[in-house]
Amino acid sequence: SVQKALIKLERSIVVFIDDLDRLPPEDVFQMIRAIKAVSDFPQTTFVLAFERQYIEQSLGSYEIKEPGKYLDKIIQVRLHLPKISHFDLNKIATEELKKLADIDLTSNFEGDQHRLIEIYHLCIKPLLKSPREIKRIFNRLYFSEKATRGEVAFSDLFGLETLAIKAPNIYEHIITNPMAYTGDSGQLPSYYESPEKVIKLHEQERDTEIGKVDLDEQQYVKELLKTLFPLVGDDSYGHISQEKHSKNGRVAAIDRLMVAISYGIPANEVSIKDVLEFISSPEQRIEILNSYKNVDKLERFLEIIRQTLEQEKPSDPNEFIKVIGGLIETKEVVELESRPRDMFSATPIKHCWWIVKTILTTLDQVDRTEILTKTIKNGN
């Protein structure tokens, strides 16, 4: 009755079945049997897409002695899909990047455009083998980029999301053991162990995870890891401080890595965007400062301000110094000052003094003297 109905229909039917090789072996066996049962229906054509070796292995596990010949009895024409060129893959990646945002995503951190070009061409581009892989990476970026914009350098985020797709075991290892890549857990005091020693202690773990990556891709994954986490490659750039990596939005800094893998600012972390706005926008300072008056965040906030002032300077140094000076007598700072500390910890008042000193040293003698004189006269 089905055959008569198909003949009466007077039109061809084409059935597409994609991703057969993504089914478990039992389902592959059942699907092939089902296709075999109906493949000779009139005016009906089946187009199957699969990776040959996996399908034959799956059929072989169900006591089909010669899976290749078994498939030949069902499939009349076998065609190999043409290999897509790197040029076309690059074109697809470029189009996806344009769709990601209508702004320059590398503008938040100095040198990020150059870094993106380097990471893409030397590490990521050789790893991209199919349009699907590119799509999967950018699907992640559509979500993670917006959540971390201005907090993590886009080049580093692109590198991390590529690892998540191409080397998921390594990405999971980074999440579960970040200190194996940054040399800093973000919890132990920095003097507990040197970052270089921590990196060395976890070398075997990293090598084990890299060994799970396809052999022809291992060298590019290694290069990507060395670029994202310079200490892993024993590079001279690896000896740059956590503070400088953080200031540049690099995931080699534990605080930026935690933002990247958390898709946002962790509860105990500080937003770089807030710090930049605090420095450059006088009208926003009080509101931003109030949001960081929690004693658990204030000290970190002052520390990030001090680091950022090496590159960014306030347009109103006198007023900026007044705001910082006004912090010293707040109850939050008083509470922080009273906490017991180890020998290497700097108090919030010390951070405030360093901030003021950083600003004063950038001014000429006349302006510096004027600000100091006004401050003393006003009793601030």
PDB file of C-alpha atoms in Angstrom, residues 99-369:
ATOM      1  CA  LYS A  99      28.330  39.385  13.452  1.00  0.00           C
ATOM      2  CA  LEU A 100      29.610  39.132  17.005  1.00  0.00           C
ATOM      3  CA  ALA A 101      29.413  42.877  17.686  1.00  0.00           C
ATOM      4  CA  ASP A 102      29.222  46.193  15.832  1.00  0.00           C
ATOM      5  CA  ILE A 103      32.190  47.630  17.760  1.00  0.00           C
ATOM      6  CA  ASP A 104      35.920  46.951  17.878  1.00  0.00           C
ATOM      7  CA  LEU A 105      36.149  44.244  20.523  1.00  0.00           C
ATOM      8  CA  THR A 106      39.895  44.742  20.909  1.00  0.00           C
ATOM      9  CA  SER A 107      39.649  48.425  21.881  1.00  0.00           C
ATOM     10  CA  ASN A 108      39.288  47.841  25.619  1.00  0.00           C
ATOM     11  CA  PHE A 109      42.925  46.872  26.170  1.00  0.00           C
ATOM     12  CA  GLU A 110      46.085  48.284  24.658  1.00  0.00           C
ATOM     13  CA  GLY A 111      47.732  46.010  22.081  1.00  0.00           C
ATOM     14  CA  ASP A 112      44.835  43.564  21.949  1.00  0.00           C
ATOM     15  CA  GLN A 113      44.333  43.958  18.177  1.00  0.00           C
ATOM     16  CA  HIS A 114      47.922  42.887  17.483  1.00  0.00           C
ATOM     17  CA  ARG A 115      47.588  40.053  20.000  1.00  0.00           C
ATOM     18  CA  LEU A 116      44.350  38.815  18.380  1.00  0.00           C
ATOM     19  CA  ILE A 117      46.040  38.618  14.966  1.00  0.00           C
ATOM     20  CA  GLU A 118      48.955  36.693  16.460  1.00  0.00           C
ATOM     21  CA  ILE A 119      46.800  34.226  18.431  1.00  0.00           C
ATOM     22  CA  TYR A 120      44.464  33.627  15.495  1.00  0.00           C
ATOM     23  CA  HIS A 121      47.065  33.011  12.780  1.00  0.00           C
ATOM     24  CA  LEU A 122      49.677  31.146  14.829  1.00  0.00           C
ATOM     25  CA  CYS A 123      47.455  29.108  17.139  1.00  0.00           C
ATOM     26  CA  ILE A 124      43.744  29.081  16.317  1.00  0.00           C
ATOM     27  CA  LYS A 125      43.563  29.094  12.513  1.00  0.00           C
ATOM     28  CA  PRO A 126      45.502  25.786  12.126  1.00  0.00           C
ATOM     29  CA  LEU A 127      43.084  24.154  14.601  1.00  0.00           C
ATOM     30  CA  LEU A 128      39.919  25.038  12.684  1.00  0.00           C
ATOM     31  CA  LYS A 129      38.969  22.091  10.485  1.00  0.00           C
ATOM     32  CA  SER A 130      35.275  22.644   9.728  1.00  0.00           C
ATOM     33  CA  PRO A 131      32.559  25.317   9.615  1.00  0.00           C
ATOM     34  CA  ARG A 132      30.861  23.508  12.507  1.00  0.00           C
ATOM     35  CA  GLU A 133      33.863  24.054  14.772  1.00  0.00           C
ATOM     36  CA  ILE A 134      33.929  27.762  13.926  1.00  0.00           C
ATOM     37  CA  LYS A 135      30.196  28.040  14.596  1.00  0.00           C
ATOM     38  CA  ARG A 136      30.522  26.286  17.961  1.00  0.00           C
ATOM     39  CA  ILE A 137      33.343  28.597  19.071  1.00  0.00           C
ATOM     40  CA  PHE A 138      31.410  31.713  18.104  1.00  0.00           C
ATOM     41  CA  ASN A 139      28.226  30.405  19.703  1.00  0.00           C
ATOM     42  CA  ARG A 140      30.153  30.409  22.975  1.00  0.00           C
ATOM     43  CA  LEU A 141      31.600  33.851  22.254  1.00  0.00           C
ATOM     44  CA  TYR A 142      28.118  35.324  21.621  1.00  0.00           C
ATOM     45  CA  PHE A 143      27.433  34.573  25.262  1.00  0.00           C
ATOM     46  CA  SER A 144      30.798  34.986  27.010  1.00  0.00           C
ATOM     47  CA  GLU A 145      31.997  38.131  25.217  1.00  0.00           C
ATOM     48  CA  LYS A 146      29.048  40.264  26.291  1.00  0.00           C
ATOM     49  CA  ALA A 147      29.327  38.996  29.866  1.00  0.00           C
ATOM     50  CA  THR A 148      33.034  39.851  30.128  1.00  0.00           C
ATOM     51  CA  ARG A 149      33.385  42.865  27.816  1.00  0.00           C
ATOM     52  CA  GLY A 150      35.890  45.347  29.197  1.00  0.00           C
ATOM     53  CA  GLU A 151      37.027  42.872  31.849  1.00  0.00           C
ATOM     54  CA  VAL A 152      38.923  40.304  29.762  1.00  0.00           C
ATOM     55  CA  ALA A 153      40.946  40.932  26.593  1.00  0.00           C
ATOM     56  CA  PHE A 154      38.979  39.622  23.601  1.00  0.00           C
ATOM     57  CA  SER A 155      42.044  37.865  22.171  1.00  0.00           C
ATOM     58  CA  ASP A 156      42.416  35.836  25.364  1.00  0.00           C
ATOM     59  CA  LEU A 157      38.700  35.061  25.518  1.00  0.00           C
ATOM     60  CA  PHE A 158      38.814  33.862  21.898  1.00  0.00           C
ATOM     61  CA  GLY A 159      41.735  31.599  22.792  1.00  0.00           C
ATOM     62  CA  LEU A 160      39.953  30.139  25.820  1.00  0.00           C
ATOM     63  CA  GLU A 161      36.750  29.421  23.898  1.00  0.00           C
ATOM     64  CA  THR A 162      38.789  27.728  21.172  1.00  0.00           C
ATOM     65  CA  LEU A 163      40.293  25.441  23.817  1.00  0.00           C
ATOM     66  CA  ALA A 164      36.777  24.707  25.119  1.00  0.00           C
ATOM     67  CA  ILE A 165      35.824  23.306  21.697  1.00  0.00           C
ATOM     68  CA  LYS A 166      39.086  21.860  20.381  1.00  0.00           C
ATOM     69  CA  ALA A 167      40.601  20.618  23.657  1.00  0.00           C
ATOM     70  CA  PRO A 168      37.718  20.367  26.160  1.00  0.00           C
ATOM     71  CA  ASN A 169      39.748  18.251  28.595  1.00  0.00           C
ATOM     72  CA  ILE A 170      42.365  21.022  28.864  1.00  0.00           C
ATOM     73  CA  TYR A 171      39.669  23.666  29.300  1.00  0.00           C
ATOM     74  CA  GLU A 172      38.172  21.612  32.146  1.00  0.00           C
ATOM     75  CA  HIS A 173      41.615  21.279  33.699  1.00  0.00           C
ATOM     76  CA  ILE A 174      42.056  25.068  33.573  1.00  0.00           C
ATOM     77  CA  ILE A 175      38.715  25.489  35.356  1.00  0.00           C
ATOM     78  CA  THR A 176      39.409  22.913  38.051  1.00  0.00           C
ATOM     79  CA  ASN A 177      43.078  23.789  38.568  1.00  0.00           C
ATOM     80  CA  PRO A 178      43.769  27.377  37.392  1.00  0.00           C
ATOM     81  CA  MET A 179      46.987  27.670  39.385  1.00  0.00           C
ATOM     82  CA  ALA A 180      48.519  24.987  37.118  1.00  0.00           C
ATOM     83  CA  TYR A 181      48.440  27.627  34.356  1.00  0.00           C
ATOM     84  CA  THR A 182      48.717  30.985  36.142  1.00  0.00           C
ATOM     85  CA  GLY A 183      51.020  29.935  38.983  1.00  0.00           C
ATOM     86  CA  ASP A 184      48.663  31.711  41.372  1.00  0.00           C
ATOM     87  CA  SER A 185      45.565  30.304  43.023  1.00  0.00           C
ATOM     88  CA  GLY A 186      44.226  33.705  44.026  1.00  0.00           C
ATOM     89  CA  GLN A 187      43.917  32.385  47.577  1.00  0.00           C
ATOM     90  CA  LEU A 188      47.366  31.566  48.945  1.00  0.00           C
ATOM     91  CA  PRO A 189      49.724  34.488  49.707  1.00  0.00           C
ATOM     92  CA  SER A 190      52.020  35.225  46.764  1.00  0.00           C
ATOM     93  CA  TYR A 191      55.090  34.395  48.832  1.00  0.00           C
ATOM     94  CA  TYR A 192      53.837  30.894  49.704  1.00  0.00           C
ATOM     95  CA  GLU A 193      55.378  29.454  46.538  1.00  0.00           C
ATOM     96  CA  SER A 194      56.898  31.225  43.550  1.00  0.00           C
ATOM     97  CA  PRO A 195      54.630  31.098  40.439  1.00  0.00           C
ATOM     98  CA  GLU A 196      57.435  29.356  38.519  1.00  0.00           C
ATOM     99  CA  LYS A 197      57.626  26.602  41.130  1.00  0.00           C
ATOM    100  CA  VAL A 198      53.845  26.130  41.125  1.00  0.00           C
ATOM    101  CA  ILE A 199      53.853  25.858  37.318  1.00  0.00           C
ATOM    102  CA  LYS A 200      56.649  23.283  37.453  1.00  0.00           C
ATOM    103  CA  LEU A 201      54.803  21.206  40.064  1.00  0.00           C
ATOM    104  CA  HIS A 202      51.840  20.823  37.697  1.00  0.00           C
ATOM    105  CA  GLU A 203      53.855  20.141  34.544  1.00  0.00           C
ATOM    106  CA  GLN A 204      53.036  16.431  34.405  1.00  0.00           C
ATOM    107  CA  GLU A 205      49.299  17.117  34.803  1.00  0.00           C
ATOM    108  CA  ARG A 206      49.356  19.543  31.872  1.00  0.00           C
ATOM    109  CA  ASP A 207      51.376  17.138  29.698  1.00  0.00           C
ATOM    110  CA  THR A 208      48.857  14.375  30.411  1.00  0.00           C
ATOM    111  CA  GLU A 209      45.971  16.570  29.272  1.00  0.00           C
ATOM    112  CA  ILE A 210      47.843  17.745  26.164  1.00  0.00           C
ATOM    113  CA  GLY A 211      48.518  14.076  25.326  1.00  0.00           C
ATOM    114  CA  LYS A 212      44.759  13.517  24.992  1.00  0.00           C
ATOM    115  CA  VAL A 213      44.546  16.018  22.115  1.00  0.00           C
ATOM    116  CA  ASP A 214      44.743  14.764  18.503  1.00  0.00           C
ATOM    117  CA  LEU A 215      48.399  14.348  17.606  1.00  0.00           C
ATOM    118  CA  ASP A 216      48.299  16.700  14.604  1.00  0.00           C
ATOM    119  CA  GLU A 217      46.797  19.460  16.776  1.00  0.00           C
ATOM    120  CA  GLN A 218      48.991  19.181  19.859  1.00  0.00           C
ATOM    121  CA  GLN A 219      51.656  21.655  18.727  1.00  0.00           C
ATOM    122  CA  TYR A 220      49.045  24.386  18.100  1.00  0.00           C
ATOM    123  CA  VAL A 221      47.288  23.714  21.413  1.00  0.00           C
ATOM    124  CA  LYS A 222      50.674  23.967  23.165  1.00  0.00           C
ATOM    125  CA  GLU A 223      51.394  27.251  21.402  1.00  0.00           C
ATOM    126  CA  LEU A 224      47.985  28.596  22.366  1.00  0.00           C
ATOM    127  CA  LEU A 225      48.541  27.645  26.019  1.00  0.00           C
ATOM    128  CA  LYS A 226      51.976  29.298  26.001  1.00  0.00           C
ATOM    129  CA  THR A 227      50.481  32.474  24.531  1.00  0.00           C
ATOM    130  CA  LEU A 228      47.634  32.624  27.033  1.00  0.00           C
ATOM    131  CA  PHE A 229      49.745  31.491  29.998  1.00  0.00           C
ATOM    132  CA  PRO A 230      53.380  32.508  29.346  1.00  0.00           C
ATOM    133  CA  LEU A 231      54.737  30.794  32.467  1.00  0.00           C
ATOM    134  CA  VAL A 232      53.680  27.449  30.978  1.00  0.00           C
ATOM    135  CA  GLY A 233      56.128  28.022  28.139  1.00  0.00           C
ATOM    136  CA  ASP A 234      58.914  29.258  30.418  1.00  0.00           C
ATOM    137  CA  ASP A 235      58.775  32.484  28.401  1.00  0.00           C
ATOM    138  CA  SER A 236      60.395  35.701  29.552  1.00  0.00           C
ATOM    139  CA  TYR A 237      56.955  37.308  29.285  1.00  0.00           C
ATOM    140  CA  GLY A 238      55.790  34.837  31.888  1.00  0.00           C
ATOM    141  CA  HIS A 239      57.687  36.782  34.506  1.00  0.00           C
ATOM    142  CA  ILE A 240      55.414  39.784  34.077  1.00  0.00           C
ATOM    143  CA  SER A 241      53.572  40.341  37.333  1.00  0.00           C
ATOM    144  CA  GLN A 242      49.983  39.282  37.944  1.00  0.00           C
ATOM    145  CA  GLU A 243      49.154  42.986  38.303  1.00  0.00           C
ATOM    146  CA  LYS A 244      50.372  43.838  34.794  1.00  0.00           C
ATOM    147  CA  HIS A 245      48.622  40.840  33.232  1.00  0.00           C
ATOM    148  CA  SER A 246      45.433  41.891  35.041  1.00  0.00           C
ATOM    149  CA  LYS A 247      45.728  45.483  33.854  1.00  0.00           C
ATOM    150  CA  ASN A 248      45.942  44.202  30.258  1.00  0.00           C
ATOM    151  CA  GLY A 249      42.925  41.911  30.704  1.00  0.00           C
ATOM    152  CA  ARG A 250      45.025  38.786  30.245  1.00  0.00           C
ATOM    153  CA  VAL A 251      43.879  35.433  31.598  1.00  0.00           C
ATOM    154  CA  ALA A 252      47.431  34.790  32.780  1.00  0.00           C
ATOM    155  CA  ALA A 253      46.251  36.857  35.776  1.00  0.00           C
ATOM    156  CA  ILE A 254      44.149  34.713  38.087  1.00  0.00           C
ATOM    157  CA  ASP A 255      41.548  37.458  38.610  1.00  0.00           C
ATOM    158  CA  ARG A 256      40.930  37.890  34.855  1.00  0.00           C
ATOM    159  CA  LEU A 257      40.872  34.119  34.327  1.00  0.00           C
ATOM    160  CA  MET A 258      38.185  33.769  36.996  1.00  0.00           C
ATOM    161  CA  VAL A 259      36.114  36.462  35.267  1.00  0.00           C
ATOM    162  CA  ALA A 260      36.484  34.626  31.938  1.00  0.00           C
ATOM    163  CA  ILE A 261      35.474  31.194  33.218  1.00  0.00           C
ATOM    164  CA  SER A 262      32.737  32.607  35.479  1.00  0.00           C
ATOM    165  CA  TYR A 263      31.240  34.686  32.629  1.00  0.00           C
ATOM    166  CA  GLY A 264      31.166  37.733  34.882  1.00  0.00           C
ATOM    167  CA  ILE A 265      32.652  39.327  37.967  1.00  0.00           C
ATOM    168  CA  PRO A 266      33.036  36.895  40.890  1.00  0.00           C
ATOM    169  CA  ALA A 267      31.677  38.100  44.220  1.00  0.00           C
ATOM    170  CA  ASN A 268      35.122  38.946  45.585  1.00  0.00           C
ATOM    171  CA  GLU A 269      36.512  40.575  42.441  1.00  0.00           C
ATOM    172  CA  VAL A 270      36.640  44.119  41.072  1.00  0.00           C
ATOM    173  CA  SER A 271      35.512  45.358  37.657  1.00  0.00           C
ATOM    174  CA  ILE A 272      38.249  46.982  35.572  1.00  0.00           C
ATOM    175  CA  LYS A 273      35.528  49.006  33.817  1.00  0.00           C
ATOM    176  CA  ASP A 274      34.442  50.438  37.168  1.00  0.00           C
ATOM    177  CA  VAL A 275      38.020  51.386  38.022  1.00  0.00           C
ATOM    178  CA  LEU A 276      38.546  53.127  34.681  1.00  0.00           C
ATOM    179  CA  GLU A 277      35.268  54.995  35.068  1.00  0.00           C
ATOM    180  CA  PHE A 278      36.175  55.986  38.635  1.00  0.00           C
ATOM    181  CA  ILE A 279      39.410  57.539  37.350  1.00  0.00           C
ATOM    182  CA  SER A 280      38.052  59.241  34.235  1.00  0.00           C
ATOM    183  CA  SER A 281      34.480  60.244  35.209  1.00  0.00           C
ATOM    184  CA  PRO A 282      34.310  62.617  38.226  1.00  0.00           C
ATOM    185  CA  GLU A 283      30.504  62.582  38.224  1.00  0.00           C
ATOM    186  CA  GLN A 284      30.438  58.791  38.709  1.00  0.00           C
ATOM    187  CA  ARG A 285      33.024  58.497  41.491  1.00  0.00           C
ATOM    188  CA  ILE A 286      30.802  58.634  44.557  1.00  0.00           C
ATOM    189  CA  GLU A 287      28.319  56.121  43.134  1.00  0.00           C
ATOM    190  CA  ILE A 288      31.093  53.694  42.150  1.00  0.00           C
ATOM    191  CA  LEU A 289      32.875  54.150  45.457  1.00  0.00           C
ATOM    192  CA  ASN A 290      29.687  53.391  47.392  1.00  0.00           C
ATOM    193  CA  SER A 291      29.310  50.118  45.515  1.00  0.00           C
ATOM    194  CA  TYR A 292      32.774  49.049  46.708  1.00  0.00           C
ATOM    195  CA  LYS A 293      32.565  50.157  50.327  1.00  0.00           C
ATOM    196  CA  ASN A 294      32.066  46.575  51.387  1.00  0.00           C
ATOM    197  CA  VAL A 295      35.193  45.857  53.437  1.00  0.00           C
ATOM    198  CA  ASP A 296      35.856  42.655  51.502  1.00  0.00           C
ATOM    199  CA  LYS A 297      36.065  44.567  48.211  1.00  0.00           C
ATOM    200  CA  LEU A 298      37.400  48.005  49.145  1.00  0.00           C
ATOM    201  CA  GLU A 299      40.983  46.924  49.617  1.00  0.00           C
ATOM    202  CA  ARG A 300      41.046  45.153  46.254  1.00  0.00           C
ATOM    203  CA  PHE A 301      39.390  48.187  44.642  1.00  0.00           C
ATOM    204  CA  LEU A 302      42.168  50.491  45.909  1.00  0.00           C
ATOM    205  CA  GLU A 303      44.811  48.043  44.750  1.00  0.00           C
ATOM    206  CA  ILE A 304      43.399  47.947  41.199  1.00  0.00           C
ATOM    207  CA  ILE A 305      43.174  51.768  41.125  1.00  0.00           C
ATOM    208  CA  ARG A 306      46.848  52.025  42.029  1.00  0.00           C
ATOM    209  CA  GLN A 307      47.805  49.565  39.273  1.00  0.00           C
ATOM    210  CA  THR A 308      45.620  51.283  36.659  1.00  0.00           C
ATOM    211  CA  LEU A 309      47.009  54.761  37.404  1.00  0.00           C
ATOM    212  CA  GLU A 310      50.265  53.666  35.782  1.00  0.00           C
ATOM    213  CA  GLN A 311      48.455  54.087  32.436  1.00  0.00           C
ATOM    214  CA  GLU A 312      45.294  56.106  33.091  1.00  0.00           C
ATOM    215  CA  LYS A 313      45.373  59.502  34.838  1.00  0.00           C
ATOM    216  CA  PRO A 314      42.451  61.595  36.167  1.00  0.00           C
ATOM    217  CA  SER A 315      41.781  64.894  34.406  1.00  0.00           C
ATOM    218  CA  ASP A 316      41.144  66.549  37.789  1.00  0.00           C
ATOM    219  CA  PRO A 317      44.029  65.393  40.014  1.00  0.00           C
ATOM    220  CA  ASN A 318      43.174  67.784  42.863  1.00  0.00           C
ATOM    221  CA  GLU A 319      39.571  66.554  43.203  1.00  0.00           C
ATOM    222  CA  PHE A 320      40.642  62.946  42.736  1.00  0.00           C
ATOM    223  CA  ILE A 321      43.102  63.231  45.604  1.00  0.00           C
ATOM    224  CA  LYS A 322      40.355  64.724  47.792  1.00  0.00           C
ATOM    225  CA  VAL A 323      38.107  61.719  47.147  1.00  0.00           C
ATOM    226  CA  ILE A 324      40.923  59.291  47.989  1.00  0.00           C
ATOM    227  CA  GLY A 325      41.845  61.311  51.073  1.00  0.00           C
ATOM    228  CA  GLY A 326      38.234  61.268  52.240  1.00  0.00           C
ATOM    229  CA  LEU A 327      38.308  57.489  52.289  1.00  0.00           C
ATOM    230  CA  ILE A 328      40.894  57.302  55.057  1.00  0.00           C
ATOM    231  CA  GLU A 329      38.504  58.291  57.833  1.00  0.00           C
ATOM    232  CA  THR A 330      35.573  56.152  56.716  1.00  0.00           C
ATOM    233  CA  LYS A 331      34.463  53.346  59.007  1.00  0.00           C
ATOM    234  CA  GLU A 332      35.240  50.741  56.329  1.00  0.00           C
ATOM    235  CA  VAL A 333      38.891  51.786  56.102  1.00  0.00           C
ATOM    236  CA  VAL A 334      39.156  52.008  59.882  1.00  0.00           C
ATOM    237  CA  GLU A 335      37.840  48.448  60.132  1.00  0.00           C
ATOM    238  CA  LEU A 336      40.276  47.210  57.506  1.00  0.00           C
ATOM    239  CA  GLU A 337      43.177  48.930  59.244  1.00  0.00           C
ATOM    240  CA  SER A 338      42.348  47.159  62.496  1.00  0.00           C
ATOM    241  CA  ARG A 339      42.480  43.675  60.973  1.00  0.00           C
ATOM    242  CA  PRO A 340      45.520  41.494  61.763  1.00  0.00           C
ATOM    243  CA  ARG A 341      47.887  41.220  58.797  1.00  0.00           C
ATOM    244  CA  ASP A 342      50.927  39.268  57.736  1.00  0.00           C
ATOM    245  CA  MET A 343      54.245  40.967  57.098  1.00  0.00           C
ATOM    246  CA  PHE A 344      53.728  41.339  53.356  1.00  0.00           C
ATOM    247  CA  SER A 345      50.230  42.866  53.374  1.00  0.00           C
ATOM    248  CA  ALA A 346      49.715  46.550  52.600  1.00  0.00           C
ATOM    249  CA  THR A 347      46.991  48.398  54.526  1.00  0.00           C
ATOM    250  CA  PRO A 348      44.299  50.415  52.695  1.00  0.00           C
ATOM    251  CA  ILE A 349      45.804  53.673  53.988  1.00  0.00           C
ATOM    252  CA  LYS A 350      49.113  52.630  52.451  1.00  0.00           C
ATOM    253  CA  HIS A 351      47.317  51.992  49.135  1.00  0.00           C
ATOM    254  CA  CYS A 352      45.706  55.458  49.383  1.00  0.00           C
ATOM    255  CA  TRP A 353      49.112  57.034  49.930  1.00  0.00           C
ATOM    256  CA  TRP A 354      50.579  55.168  46.947  1.00  0.00           C
ATOM    257  CA  ILE A 355      47.663  56.353  44.789  1.00  0.00           C
ATOM    258  CA  VAL A 356      48.205  59.986  45.803  1.00  0.00           C
ATOM    259  CA  LYS A 357      51.958  59.685  45.326  1.00  0.00           C
ATOM    260  CA  THR A 358      51.483  58.193  41.834  1.00  0.00           C
ATOM    261  CA  ILE A 359      49.341  61.159  40.796  1.00  0.00           C
ATOM    262  CA  LEU A 360      51.643  63.779  42.332  1.00  0.00           C
ATOM    263  CA  THR A 361      54.741  62.395  40.622  1.00  0.00           C
ATOM    264  CA  THR A 362      53.127  62.869  37.204  1.00  0.00           C
ATOM    265  CA  LEU A 363      52.609  66.610  37.802  1.00  0.00           C
ATOM    266  CA  ASP A 364      55.147  69.375  37.386  1.00  0.00           C
ATOM    267  CA  GLN A 365      56.506  71.102  40.485  1.00  0.00           C
ATOM    268  CA  VAL A 366      54.154  74.103  40.293  1.00  0.00           C
ATOM    269  CA  ASP A 367      50.982  72.023  40.068  1.00  0.00           C
ATOM    270  CA  ARG A 368      52.215  69.617  42.702  1.00  0.00           C
ATOM    271  CA  THR A 369      52.981  72.456  45.132  1.00  0.00           C
TER     272      THR A 369
END
